[in-house]
PDB file of C-alpha atoms in Angstrom:
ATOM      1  CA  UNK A   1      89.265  63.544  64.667  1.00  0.00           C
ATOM      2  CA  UNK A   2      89.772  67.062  65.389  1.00  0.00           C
ATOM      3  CA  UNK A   3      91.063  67.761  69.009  1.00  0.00           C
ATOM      4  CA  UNK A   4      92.109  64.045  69.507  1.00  0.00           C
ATOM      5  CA  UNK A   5      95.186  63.949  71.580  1.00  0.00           C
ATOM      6  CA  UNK A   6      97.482  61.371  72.680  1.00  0.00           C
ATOM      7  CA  UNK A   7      98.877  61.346  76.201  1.00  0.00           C
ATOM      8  CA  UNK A   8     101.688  59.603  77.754  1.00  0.00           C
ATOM      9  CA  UNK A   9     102.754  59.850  81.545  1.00  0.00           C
ATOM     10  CA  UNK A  10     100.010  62.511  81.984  1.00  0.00           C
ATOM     11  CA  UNK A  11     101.695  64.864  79.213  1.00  0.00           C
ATOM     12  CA  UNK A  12      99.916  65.355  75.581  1.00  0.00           C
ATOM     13  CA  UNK A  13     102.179  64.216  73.048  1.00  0.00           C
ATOM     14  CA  UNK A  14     100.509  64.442  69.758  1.00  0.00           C
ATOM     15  CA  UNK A  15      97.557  65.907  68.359  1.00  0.00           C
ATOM     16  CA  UNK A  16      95.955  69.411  67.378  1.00  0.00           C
ATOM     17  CA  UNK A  17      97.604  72.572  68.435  1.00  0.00           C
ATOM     18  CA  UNK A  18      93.987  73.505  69.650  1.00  0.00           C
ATOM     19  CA  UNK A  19      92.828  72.956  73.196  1.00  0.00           C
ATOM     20  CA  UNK A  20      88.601  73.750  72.738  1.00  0.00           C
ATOM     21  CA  UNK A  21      87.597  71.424  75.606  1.00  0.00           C
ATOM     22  CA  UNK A  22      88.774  69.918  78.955  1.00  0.00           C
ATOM     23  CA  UNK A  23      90.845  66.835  78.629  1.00  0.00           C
ATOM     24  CA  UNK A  24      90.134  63.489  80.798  1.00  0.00           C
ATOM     25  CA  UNK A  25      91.403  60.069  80.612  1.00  0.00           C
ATOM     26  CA  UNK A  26      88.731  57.738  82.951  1.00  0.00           C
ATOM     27  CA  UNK A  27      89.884  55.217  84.782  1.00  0.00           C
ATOM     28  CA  UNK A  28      93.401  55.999  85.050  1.00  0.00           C
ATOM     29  CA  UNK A  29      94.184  55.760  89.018  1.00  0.00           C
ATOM     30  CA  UNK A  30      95.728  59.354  89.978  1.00  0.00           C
ATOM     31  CA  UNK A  31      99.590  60.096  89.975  1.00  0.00           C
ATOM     32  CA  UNK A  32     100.568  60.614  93.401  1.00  0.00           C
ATOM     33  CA  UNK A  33     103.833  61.694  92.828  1.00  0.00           C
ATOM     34  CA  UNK A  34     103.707  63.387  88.939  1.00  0.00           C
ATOM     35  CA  UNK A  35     107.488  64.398  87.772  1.00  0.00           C
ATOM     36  CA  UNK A  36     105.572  67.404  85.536  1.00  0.00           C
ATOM     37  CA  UNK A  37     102.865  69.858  85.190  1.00  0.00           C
ATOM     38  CA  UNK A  38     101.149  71.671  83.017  1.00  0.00           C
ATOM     39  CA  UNK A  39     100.204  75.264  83.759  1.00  0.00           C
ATOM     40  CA  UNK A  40      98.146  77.577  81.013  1.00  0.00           C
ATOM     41  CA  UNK A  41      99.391  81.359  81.093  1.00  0.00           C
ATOM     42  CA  UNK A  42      96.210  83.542  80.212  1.00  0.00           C
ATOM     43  CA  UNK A  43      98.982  86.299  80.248  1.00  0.00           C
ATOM     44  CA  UNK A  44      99.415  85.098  76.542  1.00  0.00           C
ATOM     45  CA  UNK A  45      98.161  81.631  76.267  1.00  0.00           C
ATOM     46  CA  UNK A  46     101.134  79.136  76.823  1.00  0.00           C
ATOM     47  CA  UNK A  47     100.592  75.978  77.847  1.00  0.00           C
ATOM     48  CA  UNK A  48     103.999  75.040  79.899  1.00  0.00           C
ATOM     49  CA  UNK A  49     105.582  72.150  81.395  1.00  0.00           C
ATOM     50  CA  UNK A  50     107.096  72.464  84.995  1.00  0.00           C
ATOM     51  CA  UNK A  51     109.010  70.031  87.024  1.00  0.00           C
ATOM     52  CA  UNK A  52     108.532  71.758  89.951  1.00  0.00           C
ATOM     53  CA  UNK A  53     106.666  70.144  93.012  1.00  0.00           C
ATOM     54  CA  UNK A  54     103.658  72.962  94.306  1.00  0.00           C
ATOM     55  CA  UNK A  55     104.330  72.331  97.611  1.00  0.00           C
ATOM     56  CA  UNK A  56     107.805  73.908  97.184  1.00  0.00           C
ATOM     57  CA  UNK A  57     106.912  77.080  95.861  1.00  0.00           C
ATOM     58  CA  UNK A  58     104.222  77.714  98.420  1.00  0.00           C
ATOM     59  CA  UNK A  59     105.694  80.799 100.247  1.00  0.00           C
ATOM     60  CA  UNK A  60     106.817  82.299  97.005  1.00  0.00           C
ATOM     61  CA  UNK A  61     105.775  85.975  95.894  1.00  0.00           C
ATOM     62  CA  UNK A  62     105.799  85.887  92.394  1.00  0.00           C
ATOM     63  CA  UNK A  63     107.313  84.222  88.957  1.00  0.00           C
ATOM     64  CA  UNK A  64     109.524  86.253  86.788  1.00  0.00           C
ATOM     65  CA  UNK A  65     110.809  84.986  82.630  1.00  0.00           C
ATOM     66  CA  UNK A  66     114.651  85.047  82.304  1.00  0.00           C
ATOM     67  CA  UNK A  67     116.350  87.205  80.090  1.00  0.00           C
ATOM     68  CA  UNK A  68     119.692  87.066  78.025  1.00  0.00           C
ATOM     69  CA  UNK A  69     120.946  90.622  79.445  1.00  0.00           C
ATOM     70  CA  UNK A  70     119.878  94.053  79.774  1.00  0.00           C
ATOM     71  CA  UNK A  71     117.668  95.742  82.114  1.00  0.00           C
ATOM     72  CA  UNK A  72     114.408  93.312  82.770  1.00  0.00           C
ATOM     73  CA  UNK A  73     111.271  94.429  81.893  1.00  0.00           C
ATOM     74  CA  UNK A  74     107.690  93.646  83.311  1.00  0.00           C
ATOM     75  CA  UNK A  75     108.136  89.893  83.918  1.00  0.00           C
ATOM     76  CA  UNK A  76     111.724  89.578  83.404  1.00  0.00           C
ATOM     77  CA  UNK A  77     114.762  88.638  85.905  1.00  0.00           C
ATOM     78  CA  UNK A  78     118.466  87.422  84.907  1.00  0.00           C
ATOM     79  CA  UNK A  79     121.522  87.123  86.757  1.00  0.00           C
ATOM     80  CA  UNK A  80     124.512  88.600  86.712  1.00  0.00           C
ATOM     81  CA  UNK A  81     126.146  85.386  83.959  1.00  0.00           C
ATOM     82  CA  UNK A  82     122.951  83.541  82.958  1.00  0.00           C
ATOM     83  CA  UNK A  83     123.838  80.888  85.702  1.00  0.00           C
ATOM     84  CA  UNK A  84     122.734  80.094  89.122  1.00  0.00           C
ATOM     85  CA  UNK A  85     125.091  79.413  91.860  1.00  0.00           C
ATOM     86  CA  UNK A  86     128.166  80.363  93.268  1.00  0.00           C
ATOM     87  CA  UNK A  87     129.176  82.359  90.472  1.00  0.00           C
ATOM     88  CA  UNK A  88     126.462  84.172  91.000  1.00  0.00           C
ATOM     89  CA  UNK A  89     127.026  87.354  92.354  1.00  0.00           C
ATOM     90  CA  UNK A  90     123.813  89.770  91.072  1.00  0.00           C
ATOM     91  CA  UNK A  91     120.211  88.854  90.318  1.00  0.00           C
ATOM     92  CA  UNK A  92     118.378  91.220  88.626  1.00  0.00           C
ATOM     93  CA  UNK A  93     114.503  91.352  89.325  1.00  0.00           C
ATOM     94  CA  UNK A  94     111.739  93.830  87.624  1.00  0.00           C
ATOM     95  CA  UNK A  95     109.073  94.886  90.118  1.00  0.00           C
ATOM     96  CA  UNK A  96     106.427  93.780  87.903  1.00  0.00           C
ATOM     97  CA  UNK A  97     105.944  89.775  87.832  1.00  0.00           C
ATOM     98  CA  UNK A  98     105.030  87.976  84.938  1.00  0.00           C
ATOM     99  CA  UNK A  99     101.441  87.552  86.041  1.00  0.00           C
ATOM    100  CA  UNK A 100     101.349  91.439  86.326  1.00  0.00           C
ATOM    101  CA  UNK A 101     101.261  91.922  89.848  1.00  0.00           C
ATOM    102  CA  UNK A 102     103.696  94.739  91.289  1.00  0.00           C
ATOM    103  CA  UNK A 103     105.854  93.281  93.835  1.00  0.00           C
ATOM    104  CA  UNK A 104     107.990  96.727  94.950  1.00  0.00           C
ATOM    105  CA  UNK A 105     106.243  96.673  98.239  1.00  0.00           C
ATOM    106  CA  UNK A 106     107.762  93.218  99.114  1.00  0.00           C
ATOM    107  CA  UNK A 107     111.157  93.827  96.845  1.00  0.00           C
ATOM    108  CA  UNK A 108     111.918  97.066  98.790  1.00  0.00           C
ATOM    109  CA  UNK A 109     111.139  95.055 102.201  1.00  0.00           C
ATOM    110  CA  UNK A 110     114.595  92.526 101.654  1.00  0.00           C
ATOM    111  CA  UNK A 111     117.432  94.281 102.950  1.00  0.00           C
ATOM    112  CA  UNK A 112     121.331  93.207 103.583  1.00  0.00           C
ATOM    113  CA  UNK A 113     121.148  89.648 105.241  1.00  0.00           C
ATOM    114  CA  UNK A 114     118.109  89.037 103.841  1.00  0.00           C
ATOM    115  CA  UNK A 115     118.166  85.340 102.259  1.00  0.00           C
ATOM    116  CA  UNK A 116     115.795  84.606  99.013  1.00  0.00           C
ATOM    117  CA  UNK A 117     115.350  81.331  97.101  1.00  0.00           C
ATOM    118  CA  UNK A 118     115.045  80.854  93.522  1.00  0.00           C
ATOM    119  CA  UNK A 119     112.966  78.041  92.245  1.00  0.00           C
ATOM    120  CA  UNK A 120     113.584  77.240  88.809  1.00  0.00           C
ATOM    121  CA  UNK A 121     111.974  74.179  87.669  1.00  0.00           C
ATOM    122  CA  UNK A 122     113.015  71.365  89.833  1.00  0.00           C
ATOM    123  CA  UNK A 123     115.667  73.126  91.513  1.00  0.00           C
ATOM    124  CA  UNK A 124     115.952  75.322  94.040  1.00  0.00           C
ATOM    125  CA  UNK A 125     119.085  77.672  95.235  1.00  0.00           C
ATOM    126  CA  UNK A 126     119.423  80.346  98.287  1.00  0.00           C
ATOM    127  CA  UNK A 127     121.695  83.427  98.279  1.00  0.00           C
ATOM    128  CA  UNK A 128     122.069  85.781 100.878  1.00  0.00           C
ATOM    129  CA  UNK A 129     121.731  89.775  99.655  1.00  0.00           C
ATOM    130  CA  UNK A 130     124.570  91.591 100.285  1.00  0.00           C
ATOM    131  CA  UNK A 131     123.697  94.991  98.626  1.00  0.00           C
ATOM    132  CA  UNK A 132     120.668  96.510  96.686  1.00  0.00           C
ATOM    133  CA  UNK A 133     120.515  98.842  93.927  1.00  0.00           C
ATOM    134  CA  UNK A 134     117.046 100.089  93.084  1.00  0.00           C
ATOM    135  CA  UNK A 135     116.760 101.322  89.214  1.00  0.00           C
ATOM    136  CA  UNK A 136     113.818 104.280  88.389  1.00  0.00           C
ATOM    137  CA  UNK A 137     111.750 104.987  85.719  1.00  0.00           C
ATOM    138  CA  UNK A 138     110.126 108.249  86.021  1.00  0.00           C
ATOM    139  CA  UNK A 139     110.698 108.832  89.905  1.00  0.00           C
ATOM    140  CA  UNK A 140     108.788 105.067  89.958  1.00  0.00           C
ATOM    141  CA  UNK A 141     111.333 101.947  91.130  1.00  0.00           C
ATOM    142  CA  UNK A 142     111.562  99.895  87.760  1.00  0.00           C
ATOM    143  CA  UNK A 143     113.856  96.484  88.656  1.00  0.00           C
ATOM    144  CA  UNK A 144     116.051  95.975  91.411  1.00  0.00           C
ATOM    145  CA  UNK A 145     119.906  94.407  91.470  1.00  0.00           C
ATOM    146  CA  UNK A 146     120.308  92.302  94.460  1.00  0.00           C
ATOM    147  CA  UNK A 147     124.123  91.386  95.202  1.00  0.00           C
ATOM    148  CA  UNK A 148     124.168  87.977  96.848  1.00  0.00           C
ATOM    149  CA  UNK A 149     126.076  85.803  98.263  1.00  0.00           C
ATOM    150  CA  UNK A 150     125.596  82.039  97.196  1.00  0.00           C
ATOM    151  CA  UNK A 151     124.511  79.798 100.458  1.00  0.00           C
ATOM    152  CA  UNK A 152     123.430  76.575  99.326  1.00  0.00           C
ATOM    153  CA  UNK A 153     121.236  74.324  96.027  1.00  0.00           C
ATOM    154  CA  UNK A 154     121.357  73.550  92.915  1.00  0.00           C
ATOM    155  CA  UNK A 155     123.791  75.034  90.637  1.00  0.00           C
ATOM    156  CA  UNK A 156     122.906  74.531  87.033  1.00  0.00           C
ATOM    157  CA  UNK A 157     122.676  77.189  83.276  1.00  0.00           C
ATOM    158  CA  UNK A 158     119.206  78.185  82.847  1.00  0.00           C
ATOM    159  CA  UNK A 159     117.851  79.044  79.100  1.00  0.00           C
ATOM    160  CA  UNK A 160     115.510  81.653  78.407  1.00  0.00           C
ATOM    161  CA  UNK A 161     112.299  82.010  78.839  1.00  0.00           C
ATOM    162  CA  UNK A 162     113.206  79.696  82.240  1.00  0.00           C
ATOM    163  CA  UNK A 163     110.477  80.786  84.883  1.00  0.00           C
ATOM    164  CA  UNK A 164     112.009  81.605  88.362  1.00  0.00           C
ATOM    165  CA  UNK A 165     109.635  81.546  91.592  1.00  0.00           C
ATOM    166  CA  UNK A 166     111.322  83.864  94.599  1.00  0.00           C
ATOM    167  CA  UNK A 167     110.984  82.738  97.646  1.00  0.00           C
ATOM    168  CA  UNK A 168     112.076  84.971 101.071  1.00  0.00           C
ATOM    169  CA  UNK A 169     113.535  82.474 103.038  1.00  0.00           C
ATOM    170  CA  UNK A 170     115.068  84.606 106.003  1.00  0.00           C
ATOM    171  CA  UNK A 171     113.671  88.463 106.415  1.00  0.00           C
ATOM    172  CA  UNK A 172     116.674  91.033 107.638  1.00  0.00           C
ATOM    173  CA  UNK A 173     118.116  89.806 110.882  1.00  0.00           C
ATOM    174  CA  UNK A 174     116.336  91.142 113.712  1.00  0.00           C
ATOM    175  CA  UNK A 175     119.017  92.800 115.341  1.00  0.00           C
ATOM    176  CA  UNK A 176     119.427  94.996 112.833  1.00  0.00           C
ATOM    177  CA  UNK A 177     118.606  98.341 112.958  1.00  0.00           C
ATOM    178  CA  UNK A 178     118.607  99.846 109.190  1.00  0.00           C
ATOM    179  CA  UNK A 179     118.100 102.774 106.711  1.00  0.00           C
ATOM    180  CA  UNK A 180     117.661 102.941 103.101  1.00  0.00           C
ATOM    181  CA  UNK A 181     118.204 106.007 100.898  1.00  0.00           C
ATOM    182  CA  UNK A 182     119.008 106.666  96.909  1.00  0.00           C
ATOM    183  CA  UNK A 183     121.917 108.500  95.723  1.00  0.00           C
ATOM    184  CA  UNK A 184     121.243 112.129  94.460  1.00  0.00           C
ATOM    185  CA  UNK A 185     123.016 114.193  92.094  1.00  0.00           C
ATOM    186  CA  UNK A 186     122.334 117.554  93.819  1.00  0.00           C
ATOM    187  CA  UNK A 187     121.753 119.347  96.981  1.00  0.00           C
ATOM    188  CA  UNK A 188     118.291 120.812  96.239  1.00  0.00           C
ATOM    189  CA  UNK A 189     117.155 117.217  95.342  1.00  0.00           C
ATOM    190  CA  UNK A 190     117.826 115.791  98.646  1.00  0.00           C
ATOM    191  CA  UNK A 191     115.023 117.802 100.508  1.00  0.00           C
ATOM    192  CA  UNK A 192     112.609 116.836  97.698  1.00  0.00           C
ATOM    193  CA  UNK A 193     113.169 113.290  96.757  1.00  0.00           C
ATOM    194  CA  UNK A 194     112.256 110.390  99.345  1.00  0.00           C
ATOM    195  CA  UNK A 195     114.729 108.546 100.594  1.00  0.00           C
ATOM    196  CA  UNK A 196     117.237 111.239  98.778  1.00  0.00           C
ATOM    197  CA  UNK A 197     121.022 111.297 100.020  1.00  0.00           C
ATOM    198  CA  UNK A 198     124.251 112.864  99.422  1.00  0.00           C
ATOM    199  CA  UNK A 199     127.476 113.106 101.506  1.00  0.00           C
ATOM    200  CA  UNK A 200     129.462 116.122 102.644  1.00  0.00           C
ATOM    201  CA  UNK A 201     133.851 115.989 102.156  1.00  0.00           C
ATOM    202  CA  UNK A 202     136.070 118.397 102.567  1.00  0.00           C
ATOM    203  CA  UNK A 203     136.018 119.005  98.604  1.00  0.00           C
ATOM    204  CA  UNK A 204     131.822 120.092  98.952  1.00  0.00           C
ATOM    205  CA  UNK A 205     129.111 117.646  97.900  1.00  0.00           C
ATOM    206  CA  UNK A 206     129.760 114.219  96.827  1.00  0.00           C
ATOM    207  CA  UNK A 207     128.816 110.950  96.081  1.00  0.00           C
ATOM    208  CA  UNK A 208     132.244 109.108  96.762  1.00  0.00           C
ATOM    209  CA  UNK A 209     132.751 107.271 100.384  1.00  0.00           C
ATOM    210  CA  UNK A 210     135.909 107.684 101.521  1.00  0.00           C
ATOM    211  CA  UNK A 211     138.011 109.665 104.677  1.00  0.00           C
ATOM    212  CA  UNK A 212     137.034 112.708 103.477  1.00  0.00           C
ATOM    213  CA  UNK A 213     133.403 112.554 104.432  1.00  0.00           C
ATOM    214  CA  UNK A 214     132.288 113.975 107.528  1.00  0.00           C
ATOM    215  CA  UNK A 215     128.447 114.720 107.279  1.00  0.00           C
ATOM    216  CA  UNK A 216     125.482 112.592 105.400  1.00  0.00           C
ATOM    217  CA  UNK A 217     122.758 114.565 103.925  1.00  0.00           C
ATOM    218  CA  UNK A 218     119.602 112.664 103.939  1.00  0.00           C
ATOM    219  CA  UNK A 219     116.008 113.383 103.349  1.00  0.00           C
ATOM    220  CA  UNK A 220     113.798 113.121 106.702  1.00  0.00           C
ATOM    221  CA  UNK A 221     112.304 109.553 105.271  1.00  0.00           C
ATOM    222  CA  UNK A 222     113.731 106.891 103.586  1.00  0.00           C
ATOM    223  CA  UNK A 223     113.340 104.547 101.054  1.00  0.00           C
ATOM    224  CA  UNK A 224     110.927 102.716 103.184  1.00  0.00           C
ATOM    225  CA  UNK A 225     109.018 106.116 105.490  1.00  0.00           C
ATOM    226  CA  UNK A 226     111.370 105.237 108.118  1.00  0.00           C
ATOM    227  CA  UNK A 227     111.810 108.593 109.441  1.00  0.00           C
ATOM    228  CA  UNK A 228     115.505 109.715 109.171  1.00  0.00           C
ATOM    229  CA  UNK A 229     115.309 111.666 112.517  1.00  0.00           C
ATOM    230  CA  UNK A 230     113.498 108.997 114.623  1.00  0.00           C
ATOM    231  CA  UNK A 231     116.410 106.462 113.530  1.00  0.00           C
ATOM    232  CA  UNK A 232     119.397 108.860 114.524  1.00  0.00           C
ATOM    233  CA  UNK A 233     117.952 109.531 117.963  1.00  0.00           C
ATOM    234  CA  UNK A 234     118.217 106.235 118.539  1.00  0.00           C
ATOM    235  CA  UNK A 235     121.601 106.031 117.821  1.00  0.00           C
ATOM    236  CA  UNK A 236     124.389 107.137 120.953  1.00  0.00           C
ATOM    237  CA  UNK A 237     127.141 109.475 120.151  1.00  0.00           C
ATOM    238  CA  UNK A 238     130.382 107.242 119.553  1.00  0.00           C
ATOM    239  CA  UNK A 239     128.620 104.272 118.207  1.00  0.00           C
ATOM    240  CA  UNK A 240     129.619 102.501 115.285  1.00  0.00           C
ATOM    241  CA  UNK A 241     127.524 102.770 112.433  1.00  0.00           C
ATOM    242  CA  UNK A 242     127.751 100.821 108.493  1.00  0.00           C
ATOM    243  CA  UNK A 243     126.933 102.023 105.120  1.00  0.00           C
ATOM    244  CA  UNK A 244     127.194  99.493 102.799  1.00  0.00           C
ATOM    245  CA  UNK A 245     125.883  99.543  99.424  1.00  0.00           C
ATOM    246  CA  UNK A 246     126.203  96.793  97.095  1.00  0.00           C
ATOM    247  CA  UNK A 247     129.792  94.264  98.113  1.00  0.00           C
ATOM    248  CA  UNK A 248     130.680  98.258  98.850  1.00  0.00           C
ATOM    249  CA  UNK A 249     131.060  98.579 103.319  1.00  0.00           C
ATOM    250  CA  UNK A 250     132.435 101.786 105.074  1.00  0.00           C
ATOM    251  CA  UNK A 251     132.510 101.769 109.044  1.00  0.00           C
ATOM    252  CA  UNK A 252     131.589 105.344 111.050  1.00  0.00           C
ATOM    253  CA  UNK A 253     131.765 106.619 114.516  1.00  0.00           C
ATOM    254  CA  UNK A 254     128.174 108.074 114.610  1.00  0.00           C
ATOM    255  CA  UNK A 255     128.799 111.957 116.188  1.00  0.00           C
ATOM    256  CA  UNK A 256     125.022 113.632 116.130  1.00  0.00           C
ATOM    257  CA  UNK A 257     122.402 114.664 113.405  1.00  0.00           C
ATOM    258  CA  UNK A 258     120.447 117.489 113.478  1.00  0.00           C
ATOM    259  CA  UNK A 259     117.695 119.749 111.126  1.00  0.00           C
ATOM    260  CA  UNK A 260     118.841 121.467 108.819  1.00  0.00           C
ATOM    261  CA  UNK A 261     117.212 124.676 107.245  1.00  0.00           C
ATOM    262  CA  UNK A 262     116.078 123.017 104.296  1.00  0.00           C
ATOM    263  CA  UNK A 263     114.199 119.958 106.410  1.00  0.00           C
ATOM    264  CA  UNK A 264     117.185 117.635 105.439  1.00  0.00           C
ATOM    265  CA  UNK A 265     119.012 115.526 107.923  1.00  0.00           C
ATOM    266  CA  UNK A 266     122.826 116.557 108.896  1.00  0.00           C
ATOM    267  CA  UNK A 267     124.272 113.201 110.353  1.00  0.00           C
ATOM    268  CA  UNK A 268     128.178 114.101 111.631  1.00  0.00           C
ATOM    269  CA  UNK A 269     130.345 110.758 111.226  1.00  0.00           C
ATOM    270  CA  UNK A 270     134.361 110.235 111.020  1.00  0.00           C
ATOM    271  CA  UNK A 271     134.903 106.922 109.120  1.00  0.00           C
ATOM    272  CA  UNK A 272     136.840 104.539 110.995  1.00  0.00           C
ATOM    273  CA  UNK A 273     137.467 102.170 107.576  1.00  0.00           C
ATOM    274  CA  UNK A 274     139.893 102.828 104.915  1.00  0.00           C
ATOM    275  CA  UNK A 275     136.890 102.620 102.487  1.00  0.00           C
ATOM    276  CA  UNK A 276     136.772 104.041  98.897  1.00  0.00           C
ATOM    277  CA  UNK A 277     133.938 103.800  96.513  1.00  0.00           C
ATOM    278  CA  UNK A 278     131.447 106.169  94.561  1.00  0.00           C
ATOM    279  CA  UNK A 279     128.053 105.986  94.264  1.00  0.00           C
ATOM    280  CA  UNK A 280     126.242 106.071  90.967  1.00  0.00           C
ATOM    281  CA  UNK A 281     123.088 108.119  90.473  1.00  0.00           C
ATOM    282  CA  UNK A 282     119.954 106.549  91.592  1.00  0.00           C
ATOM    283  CA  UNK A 283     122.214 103.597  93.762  1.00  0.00           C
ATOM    284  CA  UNK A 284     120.659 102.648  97.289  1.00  0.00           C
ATOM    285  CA  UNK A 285     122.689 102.878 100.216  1.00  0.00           C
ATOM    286  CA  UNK A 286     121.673 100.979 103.964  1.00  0.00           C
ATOM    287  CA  UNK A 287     122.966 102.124 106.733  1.00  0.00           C
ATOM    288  CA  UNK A 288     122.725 100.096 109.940  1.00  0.00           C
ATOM    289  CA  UNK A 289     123.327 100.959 113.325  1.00  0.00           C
TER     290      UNK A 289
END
């Protein structure tokens, strides 16, 4: 018969490739606690089989397919080695999930000390972000790099196309006080790209942290609206200040900020770490007060 299936612990293990109909087996008492399940894509018509439980991917945003390596597409995410655990120290994450819904909103929400959890079939791992890069296509965010910190769960190899479900476990701490900008390449971007930042040495303009630097230039919003001004006045001359980006930390003594001519944001600092590290173009930078 065509469309005759055979099924075995709930799962169809023989018959036509063809699904025209719902499938039903009467009589059989319900599973109460099923090891599998089967979930249909309409994305492109998979049927797949899932060990996870629902109940623990309940406060997940979205599903993302893994990838080999290279920058993720819509759908995609990867980590840094194609493991999970604590060798894991980057998880790459495109803003588009793989049932097409645009999570940047929620992506550019997570900030150092947030924690996430990725649920990949029946297991389930947390990492603590310790940095975020945010990649752009056309002036748009495109994926996101997430440095983490491994916390606790499984560790295991996942193979391709292995579904991950993120989970935010723990928002930013609350006594935090933060700002996100990009790295740009020049001066007369700063006042027109949001979230746009450079920093001022002795040698001019420049995207490398180290003693040298004495002034950020930021763009009056960042990443996230916060307006740039609104955050410095709540800082107090002589207190300490962070700008970390990615495992990457430099310590300030916060000095004042003021307007600049252009609309930009002149923060004065004087590092108090023996930092040393260079942003690339596009790289986000928090600092936290």
């Amino acid at each position: 018969m065509a469309n005759e299936f055979k099924v075995r612990n709930g799962l169809i293990v023989t018959g036509s490739e063809y699904v025209s109909e719902s499938i039903f087996a009467p009589n059989l008492p319900p599973e109460t606690n099923p090891a599998y399940y089967i979930t249909w894509r309409q994305s492109d018509g998979r049927f797949e089989v899932s060990q996870l439980s629902p109940a623990s991917t309940a406060n997940t945003i979205g599903c993302w397919d893994a990838v080999t390596g290279g920058d993720p597409t819509a759908g995609e995410w990867r980590t840094n080695d194609g493991s999970v655990g604590s060798g894991t120290t980057e998880v790459w994450i495109n803003v588009v999930d793989n049932a097409s819904n645009n999570q940047n909103t929620t992506l550019a929400s997570l900030a150092v000390g947030s924690v996430i959890t990725l649920y990949v079939g029946s297991n389930s791992t947390s990492f603590e972000i310790t940095g975020i890069k945010i990649f752009y296509n056309l002036g748009v965010p495109y994926f996101y790099i997430f440095d983490v910190t491994y916390l606790s769960g499984d560790q295991y190899t996942y193979i391709n196309p292995a579904e991950m479900c993120l989970g935010i476990a723990a928002s930013v701490p609350t006594n935090q006080n933060c700002v996100t900008y990009k790295a740009v390449t020049a001066f007369s971007s700063i006042a027109s790209t949001t979230g746009g930042g450079m920093f001022i040495a002795n040698t001019g303009y420049t995207l490398t942290v180290d003693l040298d630097v004495y002034y950020f230039q930021l763009n009056n919003s960042d990443l996230n609206g916060i307006s740039t001004s609104n955050f410095f006045n709540g800082v107090t001359p002589g207190q300490s200040i962070t700008l970390t980006s990615g495992t990457n930390t430099a310590t300030f003594i916060f000095n004042y900020s003021s307007t600049s001519n252009s609309g930009t944001q002149v923060v004065g600092v004087k590092m108090t770490s023996n930092s040393n590290f260079t942003l690339s173009a596009n790289q986000s930078f928090t600092i936290c007060a």
